[in-house]
mmCIF file of C-alpha atoms and ligand atoms in Angstrom:
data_model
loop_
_atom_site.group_PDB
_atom_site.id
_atom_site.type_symbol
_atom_site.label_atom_id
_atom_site.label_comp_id
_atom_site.label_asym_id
_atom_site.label_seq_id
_atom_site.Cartn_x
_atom_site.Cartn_y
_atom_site.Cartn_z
ATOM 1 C CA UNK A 1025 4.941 164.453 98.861
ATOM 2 C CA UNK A 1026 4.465 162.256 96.232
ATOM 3 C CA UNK A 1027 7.166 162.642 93.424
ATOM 4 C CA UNK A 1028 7.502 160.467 90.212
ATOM 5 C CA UNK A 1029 11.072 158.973 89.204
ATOM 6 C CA UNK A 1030 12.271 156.984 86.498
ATOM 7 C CA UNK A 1031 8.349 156.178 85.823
ATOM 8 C CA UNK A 1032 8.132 153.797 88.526
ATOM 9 C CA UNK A 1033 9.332 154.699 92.501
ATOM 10 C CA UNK A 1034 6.672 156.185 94.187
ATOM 11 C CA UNK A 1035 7.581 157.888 97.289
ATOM 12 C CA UNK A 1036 5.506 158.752 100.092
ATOM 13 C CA UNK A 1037 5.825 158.348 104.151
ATOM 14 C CA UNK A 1038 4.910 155.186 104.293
ATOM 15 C CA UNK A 1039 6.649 153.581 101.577
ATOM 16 C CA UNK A 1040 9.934 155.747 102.329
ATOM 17 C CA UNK A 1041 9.369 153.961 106.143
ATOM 18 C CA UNK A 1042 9.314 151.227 104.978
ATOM 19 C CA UNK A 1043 12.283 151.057 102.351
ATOM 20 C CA UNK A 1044 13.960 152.582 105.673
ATOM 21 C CA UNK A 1045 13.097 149.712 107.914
ATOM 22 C CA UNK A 1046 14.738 147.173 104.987
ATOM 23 C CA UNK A 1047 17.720 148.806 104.621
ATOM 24 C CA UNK A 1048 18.307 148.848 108.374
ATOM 25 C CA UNK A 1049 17.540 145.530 108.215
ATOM 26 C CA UNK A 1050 20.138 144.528 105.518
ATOM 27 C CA UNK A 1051 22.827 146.631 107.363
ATOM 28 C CA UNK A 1052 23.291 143.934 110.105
ATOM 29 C CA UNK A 1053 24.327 141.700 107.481
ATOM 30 C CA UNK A 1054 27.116 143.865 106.321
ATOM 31 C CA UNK A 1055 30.302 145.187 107.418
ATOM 32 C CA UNK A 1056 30.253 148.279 105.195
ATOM 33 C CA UNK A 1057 28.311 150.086 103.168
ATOM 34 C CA UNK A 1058 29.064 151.322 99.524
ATOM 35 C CA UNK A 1059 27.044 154.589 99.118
ATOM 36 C CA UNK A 1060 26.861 155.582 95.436
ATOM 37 C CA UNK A 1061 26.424 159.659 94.283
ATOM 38 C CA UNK A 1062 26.154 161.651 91.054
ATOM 39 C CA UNK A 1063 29.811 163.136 90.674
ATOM 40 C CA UNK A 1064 27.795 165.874 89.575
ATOM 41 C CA UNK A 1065 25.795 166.713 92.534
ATOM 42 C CA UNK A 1066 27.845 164.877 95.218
ATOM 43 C CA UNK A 1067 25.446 166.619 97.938
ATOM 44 C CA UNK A 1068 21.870 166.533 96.214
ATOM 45 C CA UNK A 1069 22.265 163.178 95.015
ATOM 46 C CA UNK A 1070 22.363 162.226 98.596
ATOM 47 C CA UNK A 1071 19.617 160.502 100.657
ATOM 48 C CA UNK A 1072 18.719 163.434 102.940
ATOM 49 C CA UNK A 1073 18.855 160.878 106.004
ATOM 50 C CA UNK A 1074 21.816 158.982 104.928
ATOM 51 C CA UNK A 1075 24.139 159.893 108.113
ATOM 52 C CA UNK A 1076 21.257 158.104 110.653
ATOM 53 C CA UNK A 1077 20.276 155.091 108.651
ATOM 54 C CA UNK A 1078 23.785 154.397 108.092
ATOM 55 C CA UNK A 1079 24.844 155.171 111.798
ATOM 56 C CA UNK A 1080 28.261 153.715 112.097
ATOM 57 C CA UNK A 1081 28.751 151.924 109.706
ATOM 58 C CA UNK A 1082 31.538 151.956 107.845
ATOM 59 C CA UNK A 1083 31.251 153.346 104.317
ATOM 60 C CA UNK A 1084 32.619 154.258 100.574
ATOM 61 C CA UNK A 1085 30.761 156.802 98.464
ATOM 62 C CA UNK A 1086 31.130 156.310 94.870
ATOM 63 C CA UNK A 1087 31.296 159.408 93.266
ATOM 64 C CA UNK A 1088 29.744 157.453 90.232
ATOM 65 C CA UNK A 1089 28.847 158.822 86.774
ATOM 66 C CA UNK A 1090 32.195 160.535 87.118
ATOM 67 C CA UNK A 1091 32.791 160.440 83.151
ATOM 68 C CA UNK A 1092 29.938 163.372 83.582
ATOM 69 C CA UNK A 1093 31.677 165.586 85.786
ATOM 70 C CA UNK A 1094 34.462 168.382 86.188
ATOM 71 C CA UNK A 1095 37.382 166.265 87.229
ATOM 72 C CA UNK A 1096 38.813 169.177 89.037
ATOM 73 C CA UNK A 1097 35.529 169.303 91.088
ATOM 74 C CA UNK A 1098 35.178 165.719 91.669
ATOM 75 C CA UNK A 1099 39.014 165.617 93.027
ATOM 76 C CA UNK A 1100 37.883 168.648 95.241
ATOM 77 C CA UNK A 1101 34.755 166.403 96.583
ATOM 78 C CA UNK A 1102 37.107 163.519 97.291
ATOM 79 C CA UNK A 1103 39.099 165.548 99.383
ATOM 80 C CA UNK A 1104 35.968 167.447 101.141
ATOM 81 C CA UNK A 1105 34.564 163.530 101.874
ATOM 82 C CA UNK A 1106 38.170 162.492 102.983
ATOM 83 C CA UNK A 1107 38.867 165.557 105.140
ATOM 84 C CA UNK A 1108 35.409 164.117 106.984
ATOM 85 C CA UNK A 1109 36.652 160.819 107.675
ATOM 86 C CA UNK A 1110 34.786 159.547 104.819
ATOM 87 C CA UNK A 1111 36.610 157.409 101.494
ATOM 88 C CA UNK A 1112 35.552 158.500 98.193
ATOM 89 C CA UNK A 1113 35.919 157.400 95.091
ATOM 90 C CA UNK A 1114 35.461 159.052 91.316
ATOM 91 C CA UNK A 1115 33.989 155.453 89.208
ATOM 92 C CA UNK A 1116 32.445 155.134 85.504
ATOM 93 C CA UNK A 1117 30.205 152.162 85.990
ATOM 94 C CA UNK A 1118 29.108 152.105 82.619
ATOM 95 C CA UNK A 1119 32.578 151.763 81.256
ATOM 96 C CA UNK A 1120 33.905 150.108 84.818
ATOM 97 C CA UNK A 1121 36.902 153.478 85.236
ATOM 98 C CA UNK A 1122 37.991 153.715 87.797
ATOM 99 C CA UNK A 1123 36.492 150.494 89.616
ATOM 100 C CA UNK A 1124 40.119 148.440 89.748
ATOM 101 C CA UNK A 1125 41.004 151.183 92.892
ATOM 102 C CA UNK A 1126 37.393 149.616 94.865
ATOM 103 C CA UNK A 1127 38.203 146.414 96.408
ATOM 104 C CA UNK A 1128 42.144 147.610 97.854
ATOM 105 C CA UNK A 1129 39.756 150.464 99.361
ATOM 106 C CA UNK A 1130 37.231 147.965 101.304
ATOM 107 C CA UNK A 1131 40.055 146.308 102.818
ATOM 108 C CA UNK A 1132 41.372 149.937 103.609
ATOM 109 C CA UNK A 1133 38.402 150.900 105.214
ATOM 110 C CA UNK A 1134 37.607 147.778 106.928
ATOM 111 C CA UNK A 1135 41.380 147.005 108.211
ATOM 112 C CA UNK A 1136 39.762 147.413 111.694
ATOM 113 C CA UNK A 1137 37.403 144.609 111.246
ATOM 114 C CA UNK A 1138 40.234 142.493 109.335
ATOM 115 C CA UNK A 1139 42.018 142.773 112.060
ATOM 116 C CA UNK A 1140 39.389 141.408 114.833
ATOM 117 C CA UNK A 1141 38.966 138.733 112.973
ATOM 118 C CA UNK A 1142 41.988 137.852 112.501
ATOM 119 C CA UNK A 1143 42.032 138.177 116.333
ATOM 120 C CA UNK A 1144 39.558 136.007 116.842
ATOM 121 C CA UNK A 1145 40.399 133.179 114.427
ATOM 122 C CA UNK A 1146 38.055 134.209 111.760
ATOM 123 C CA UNK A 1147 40.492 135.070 109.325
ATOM 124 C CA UNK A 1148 38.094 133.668 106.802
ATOM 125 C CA UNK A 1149 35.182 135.850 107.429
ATOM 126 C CA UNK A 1150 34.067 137.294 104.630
ATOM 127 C CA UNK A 1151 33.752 141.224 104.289
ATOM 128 C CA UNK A 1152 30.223 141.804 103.351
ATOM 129 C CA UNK A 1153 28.893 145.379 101.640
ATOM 130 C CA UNK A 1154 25.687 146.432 100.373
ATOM 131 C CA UNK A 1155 24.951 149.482 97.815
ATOM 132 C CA UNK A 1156 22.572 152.244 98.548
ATOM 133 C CA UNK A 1157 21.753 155.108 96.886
ATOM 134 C CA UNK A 1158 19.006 157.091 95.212
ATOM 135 C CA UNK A 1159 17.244 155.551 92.213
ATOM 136 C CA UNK A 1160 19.160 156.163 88.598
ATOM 137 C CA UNK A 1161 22.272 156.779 90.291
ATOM 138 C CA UNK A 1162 23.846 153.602 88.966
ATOM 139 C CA UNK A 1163 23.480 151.515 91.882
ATOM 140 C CA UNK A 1164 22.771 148.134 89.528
ATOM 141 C CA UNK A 1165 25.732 149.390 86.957
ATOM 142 C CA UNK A 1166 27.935 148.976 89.781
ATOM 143 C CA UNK A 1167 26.717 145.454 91.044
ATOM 144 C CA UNK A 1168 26.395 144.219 87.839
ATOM 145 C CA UNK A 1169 30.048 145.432 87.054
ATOM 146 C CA UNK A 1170 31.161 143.785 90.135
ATOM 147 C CA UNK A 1171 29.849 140.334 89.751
ATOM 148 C CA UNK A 1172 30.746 139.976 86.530
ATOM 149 C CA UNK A 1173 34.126 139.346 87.730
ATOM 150 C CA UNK A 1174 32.302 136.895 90.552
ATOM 151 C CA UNK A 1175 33.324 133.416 90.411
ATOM 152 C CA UNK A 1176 30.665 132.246 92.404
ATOM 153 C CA UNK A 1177 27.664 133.068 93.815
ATOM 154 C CA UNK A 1178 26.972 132.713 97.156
ATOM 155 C CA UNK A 1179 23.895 130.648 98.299
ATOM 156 C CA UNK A 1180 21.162 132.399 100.401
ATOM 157 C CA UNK A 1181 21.807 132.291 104.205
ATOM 158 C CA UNK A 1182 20.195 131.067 106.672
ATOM 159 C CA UNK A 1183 17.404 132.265 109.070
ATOM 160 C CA UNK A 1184 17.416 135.691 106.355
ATOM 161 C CA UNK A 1185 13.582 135.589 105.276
ATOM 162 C CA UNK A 1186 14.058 137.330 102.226
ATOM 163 C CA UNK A 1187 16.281 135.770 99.524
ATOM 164 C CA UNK A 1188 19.563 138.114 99.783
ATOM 165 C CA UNK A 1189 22.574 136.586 97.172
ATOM 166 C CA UNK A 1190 25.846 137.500 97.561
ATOM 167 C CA UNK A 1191 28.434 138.088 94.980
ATOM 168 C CA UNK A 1192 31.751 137.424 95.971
ATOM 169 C CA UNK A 1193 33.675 140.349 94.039
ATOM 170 C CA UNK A 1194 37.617 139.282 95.573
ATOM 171 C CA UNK A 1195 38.957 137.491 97.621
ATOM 172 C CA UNK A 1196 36.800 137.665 100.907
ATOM 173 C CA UNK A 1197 35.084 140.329 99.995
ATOM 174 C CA UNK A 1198 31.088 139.944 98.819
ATOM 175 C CA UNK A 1199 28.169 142.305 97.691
ATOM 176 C CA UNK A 1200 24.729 141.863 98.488
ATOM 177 C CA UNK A 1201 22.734 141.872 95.221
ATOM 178 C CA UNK A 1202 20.022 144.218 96.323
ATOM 179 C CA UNK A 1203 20.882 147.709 96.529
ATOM 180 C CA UNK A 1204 19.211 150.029 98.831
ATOM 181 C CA UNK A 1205 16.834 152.402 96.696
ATOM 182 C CA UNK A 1206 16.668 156.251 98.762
ATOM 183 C CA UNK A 1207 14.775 158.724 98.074
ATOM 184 C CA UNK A 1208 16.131 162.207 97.404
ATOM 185 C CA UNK A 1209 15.580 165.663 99.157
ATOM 186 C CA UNK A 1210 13.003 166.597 96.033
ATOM 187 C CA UNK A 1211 11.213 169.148 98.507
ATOM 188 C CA UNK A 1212 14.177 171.556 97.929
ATOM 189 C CA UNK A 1213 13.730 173.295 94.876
ATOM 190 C CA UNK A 1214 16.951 173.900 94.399
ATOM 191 C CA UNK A 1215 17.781 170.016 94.682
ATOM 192 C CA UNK A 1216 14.730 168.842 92.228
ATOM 193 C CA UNK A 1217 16.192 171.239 89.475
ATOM 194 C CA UNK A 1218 19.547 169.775 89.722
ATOM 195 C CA UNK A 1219 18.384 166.749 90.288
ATOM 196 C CA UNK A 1220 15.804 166.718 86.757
ATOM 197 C CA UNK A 1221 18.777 168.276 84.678
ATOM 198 C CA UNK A 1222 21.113 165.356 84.918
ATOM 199 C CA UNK A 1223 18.323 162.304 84.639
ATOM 200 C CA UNK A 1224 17.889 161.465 88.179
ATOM 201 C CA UNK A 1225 14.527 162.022 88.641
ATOM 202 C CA UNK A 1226 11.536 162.937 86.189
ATOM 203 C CA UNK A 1227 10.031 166.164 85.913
ATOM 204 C CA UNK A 1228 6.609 165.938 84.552
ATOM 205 C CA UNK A 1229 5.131 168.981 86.898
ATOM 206 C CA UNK A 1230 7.549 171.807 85.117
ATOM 207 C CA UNK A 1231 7.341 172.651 81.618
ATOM 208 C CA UNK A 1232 10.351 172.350 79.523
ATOM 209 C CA UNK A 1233 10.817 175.719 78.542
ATOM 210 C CA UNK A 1234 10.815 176.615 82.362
ATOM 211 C CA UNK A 1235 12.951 173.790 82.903
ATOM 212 C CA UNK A 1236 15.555 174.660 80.477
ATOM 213 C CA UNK A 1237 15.978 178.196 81.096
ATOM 214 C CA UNK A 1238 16.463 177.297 84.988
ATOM 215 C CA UNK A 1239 19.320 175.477 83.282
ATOM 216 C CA UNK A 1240 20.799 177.973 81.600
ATOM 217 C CA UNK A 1241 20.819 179.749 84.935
ATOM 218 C CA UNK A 1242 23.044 177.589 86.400
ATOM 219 C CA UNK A 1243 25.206 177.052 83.226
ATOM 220 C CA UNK A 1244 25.714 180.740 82.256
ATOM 221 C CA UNK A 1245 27.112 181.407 85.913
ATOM 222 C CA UNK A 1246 29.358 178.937 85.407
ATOM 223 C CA UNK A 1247 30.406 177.144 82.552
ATOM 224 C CA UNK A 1248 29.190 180.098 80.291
ATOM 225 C CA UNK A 1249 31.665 179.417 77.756
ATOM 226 C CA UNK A 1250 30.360 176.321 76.970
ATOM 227 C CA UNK A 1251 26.960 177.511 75.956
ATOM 228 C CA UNK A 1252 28.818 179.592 73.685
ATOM 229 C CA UNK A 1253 30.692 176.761 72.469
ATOM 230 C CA UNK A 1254 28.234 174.379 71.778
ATOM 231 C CA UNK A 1255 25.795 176.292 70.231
ATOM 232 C CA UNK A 1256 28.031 179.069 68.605
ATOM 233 C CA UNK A 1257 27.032 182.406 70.290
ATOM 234 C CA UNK A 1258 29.149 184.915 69.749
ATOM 235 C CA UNK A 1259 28.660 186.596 73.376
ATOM 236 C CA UNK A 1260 25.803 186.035 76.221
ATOM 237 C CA UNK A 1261 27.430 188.387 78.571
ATOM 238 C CA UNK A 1262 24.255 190.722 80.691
ATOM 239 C CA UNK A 1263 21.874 188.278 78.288
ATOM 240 C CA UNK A 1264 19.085 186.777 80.276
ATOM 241 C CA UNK A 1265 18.802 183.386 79.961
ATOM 242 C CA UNK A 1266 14.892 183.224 78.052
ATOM 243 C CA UNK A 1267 17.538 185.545 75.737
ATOM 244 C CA UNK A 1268 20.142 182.904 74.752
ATOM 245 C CA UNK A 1269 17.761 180.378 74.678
ATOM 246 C CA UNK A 1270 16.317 182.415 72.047
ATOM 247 C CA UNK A 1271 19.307 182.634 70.581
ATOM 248 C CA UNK A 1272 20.021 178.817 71.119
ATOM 249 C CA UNK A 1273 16.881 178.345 69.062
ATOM 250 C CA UNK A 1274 17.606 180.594 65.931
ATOM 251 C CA UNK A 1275 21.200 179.202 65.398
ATOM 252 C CA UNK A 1276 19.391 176.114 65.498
ATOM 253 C CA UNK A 1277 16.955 177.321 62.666
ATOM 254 C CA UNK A 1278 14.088 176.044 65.256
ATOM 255 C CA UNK A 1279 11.505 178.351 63.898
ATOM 256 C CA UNK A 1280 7.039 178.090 63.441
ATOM 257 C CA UNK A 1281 5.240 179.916 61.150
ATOM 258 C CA UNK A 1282 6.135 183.431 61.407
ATOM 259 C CA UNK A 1283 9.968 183.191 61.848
ATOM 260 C CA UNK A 1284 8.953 182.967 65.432
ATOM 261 C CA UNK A 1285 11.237 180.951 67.565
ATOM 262 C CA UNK A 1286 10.102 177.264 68.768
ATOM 263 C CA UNK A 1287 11.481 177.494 72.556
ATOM 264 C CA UNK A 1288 9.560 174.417 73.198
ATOM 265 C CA UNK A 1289 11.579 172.492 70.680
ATOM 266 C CA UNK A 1290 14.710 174.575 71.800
ATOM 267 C CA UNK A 1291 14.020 173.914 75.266
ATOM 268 C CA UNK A 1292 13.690 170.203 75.023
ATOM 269 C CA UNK A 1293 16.322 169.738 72.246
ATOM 270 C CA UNK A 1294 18.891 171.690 75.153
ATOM 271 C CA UNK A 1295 17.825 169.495 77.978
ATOM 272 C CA UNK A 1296 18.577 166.474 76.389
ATOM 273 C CA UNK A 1297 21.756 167.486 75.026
ATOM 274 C CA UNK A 1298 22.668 168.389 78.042
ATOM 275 C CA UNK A 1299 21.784 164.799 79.702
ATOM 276 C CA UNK A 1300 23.524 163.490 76.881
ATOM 277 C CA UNK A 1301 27.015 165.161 77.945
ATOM 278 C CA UNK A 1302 27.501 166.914 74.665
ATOM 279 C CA UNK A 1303 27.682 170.424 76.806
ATOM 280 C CA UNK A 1304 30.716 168.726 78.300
ATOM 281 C CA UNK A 1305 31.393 167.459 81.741
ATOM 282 C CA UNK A 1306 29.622 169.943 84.678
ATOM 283 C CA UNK A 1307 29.497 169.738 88.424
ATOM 284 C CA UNK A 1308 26.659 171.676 89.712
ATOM 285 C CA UNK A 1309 27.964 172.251 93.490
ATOM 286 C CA UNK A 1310 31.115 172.335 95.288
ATOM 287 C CA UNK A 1311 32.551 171.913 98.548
ATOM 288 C CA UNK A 1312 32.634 175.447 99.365
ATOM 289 C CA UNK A 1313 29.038 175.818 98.905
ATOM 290 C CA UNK A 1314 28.684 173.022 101.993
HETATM 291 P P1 G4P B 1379 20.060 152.492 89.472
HETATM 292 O O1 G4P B 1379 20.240 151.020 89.585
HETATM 293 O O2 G4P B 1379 20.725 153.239 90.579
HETATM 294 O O3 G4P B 1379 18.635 152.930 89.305
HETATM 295 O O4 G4P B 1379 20.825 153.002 88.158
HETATM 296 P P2 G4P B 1379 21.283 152.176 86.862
HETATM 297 O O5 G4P B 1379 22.460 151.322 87.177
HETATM 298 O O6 G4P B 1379 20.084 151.533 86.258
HETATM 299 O O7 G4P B 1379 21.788 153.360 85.956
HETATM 300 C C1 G4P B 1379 20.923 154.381 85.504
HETATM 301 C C2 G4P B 1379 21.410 154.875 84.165
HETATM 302 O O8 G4P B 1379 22.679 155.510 84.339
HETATM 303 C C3 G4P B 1379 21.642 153.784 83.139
HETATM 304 O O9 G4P B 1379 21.327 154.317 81.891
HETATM 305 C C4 G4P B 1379 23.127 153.526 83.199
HETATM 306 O O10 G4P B 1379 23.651 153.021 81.996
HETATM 307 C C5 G4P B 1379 23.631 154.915 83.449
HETATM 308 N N1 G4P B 1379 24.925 154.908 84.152
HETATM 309 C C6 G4P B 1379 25.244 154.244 85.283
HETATM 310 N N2 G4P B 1379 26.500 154.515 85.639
HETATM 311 C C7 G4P B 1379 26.987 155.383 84.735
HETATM 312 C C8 G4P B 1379 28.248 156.053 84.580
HETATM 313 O O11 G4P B 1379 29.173 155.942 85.372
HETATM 314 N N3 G4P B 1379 28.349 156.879 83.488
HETATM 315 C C9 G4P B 1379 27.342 157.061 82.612
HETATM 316 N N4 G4P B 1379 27.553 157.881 81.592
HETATM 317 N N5 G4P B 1379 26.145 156.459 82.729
HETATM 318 C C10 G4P B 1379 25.983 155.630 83.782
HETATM 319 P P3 G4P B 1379 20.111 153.714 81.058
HETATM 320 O O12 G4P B 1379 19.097 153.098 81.951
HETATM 321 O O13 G4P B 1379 20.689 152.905 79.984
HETATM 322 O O14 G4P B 1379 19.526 154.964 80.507
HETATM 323 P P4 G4P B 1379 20.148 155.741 79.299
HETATM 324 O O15 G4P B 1379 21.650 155.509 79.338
HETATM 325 O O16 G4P B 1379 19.499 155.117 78.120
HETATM 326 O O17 G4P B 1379 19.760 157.144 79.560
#
């Protein structure tokens, strides 16, 4: 099972045990755990075992890369999460959006453990969190966002035999500088497509052209009008998608020899405009479909 992402995360059982095995580790440290998604694929952007290495602890997903997404759908996955028990919140960590509403939420989801503290004379505890989430997803956007703010960082503590910092990010509240890196559910085919057409993970096994009409699958079912938009089509109703990319690819004047179209060129030139956000902001799933 060996998949390649962002040139450099290998993932196979071992390595995927092991990652495993650190992140349970780091979890005793914290109180919570800040769990950071694609707003565009909320569900596939997930670890698949997230739920048992997290157990009970208490988390926030970050529905990050939100400046991506249909806000419409992102609201509708922040209710899904919330109707679960489970705090969500739509962030830009590029641009820090949306970031101001994070720290009031850890001390909303951790008002238990304020509380027992409190109880027990701790009132100075600090509430500590560590990010997880797969790789790309923005997971070092976010910490770096956060401690930029940090007045101070913490030194290492004790009797921890790897180096773990913490940022304190507000008042009583601190991040452990080392995400969690998961892997995704890349076996599902489904998954890996949505997964390649928004960054997250390389595809170097599918051709583009394959690639990019499995895109147009998805977009013409959906968001059709934007195809239409973008590109200036007058209509791709009953077209098949190897069709408008065709069509794509003349209005483009992407032509070889011949007048033939280039669909490699088209193909590729679609993807990344796509990645780019200049098809406008997509979700791929939505909470019905769950
Ligand atoms: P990671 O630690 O989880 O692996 O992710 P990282 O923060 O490195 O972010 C991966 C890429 O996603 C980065 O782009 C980063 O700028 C971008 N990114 C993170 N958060 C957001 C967000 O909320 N909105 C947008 N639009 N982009 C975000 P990069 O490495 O610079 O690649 P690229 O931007 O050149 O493609």
């Amino acid at each position: 099972m060996a998949q390649r992402i962002k040139d450099t995360v290998q993932w196979f059982p071992g390595h995927m045990a092991k990652t495993r095995r650190e992140i349970e580790q780091n979890l005793k440290l914290v109180d919570a755990v800040t769990e950071i998604r694609d707003a565009r694929l909320p569900e596939s952007s997930k670890n698949p075992d997230i739920d048992s290495i997290i157990a009970n602890k208490p988390r926030i997903i970050l529905l990050n890369k939100a400046d991506y997404a249909d806000d419409a759908a992102t609201q509708k996955w922040i209710d899904y999460y919330k109707q679960k028990g489970i705090w969500a919140l739509a962030v830009d960590c590029k641009l820090g959006k949306g970031l101001n509403a994070y720290l009031p939420l850890v001390r909303r989801v951790l008002a238990d453990t304020i509380e027992k503290n409190n109880k027990k004379g701790m009132s100075g505890k600090p509430l500590r969190i560590m990010v997880v989430g797969i790789p790309n997803v923005g997971k070092s956007s976010f910490i770096n966002r956060m401690a930029k703010n940090s007045k101070a960082k913490v030194a290492n503590m004790p009797g921890v035999t790897r180096a773990n910092q913490w940022f304190v990010i507000g008042k009583g509240v601190e991040l452990l500088d080392t995400p969690g890196v998961l892997w995704p559910k890349f076996e599902d085919k489904e998954i890996g497509d949505k997964l390649a057409f928004t960054g997250a993970v390389k595809n170097d096994v599918i051709d583009s052209e394959t690639m990019a009409i499995r895109l147009i699958d998805y977009i013409k079912n959906y968001y059709a009008d934007r195809l239409c938009q973008r590109y200036k089509l007058d209509s791709i109703d009953g077209k098949q998608s190897w069709e408008i990319l065709e069509m794509i690819g003349k209005k483009r004047g992407m032509l070889i020899s011949g007048g033939e179209i280039d669909y490699e060129r088209a193909s590729v030139m679609l993807l990344d405009e796509f990645k780019k956000g200049k098809l406008g902001k997509f979700t791929f799933e939505m909470p019905e479909d769950y």
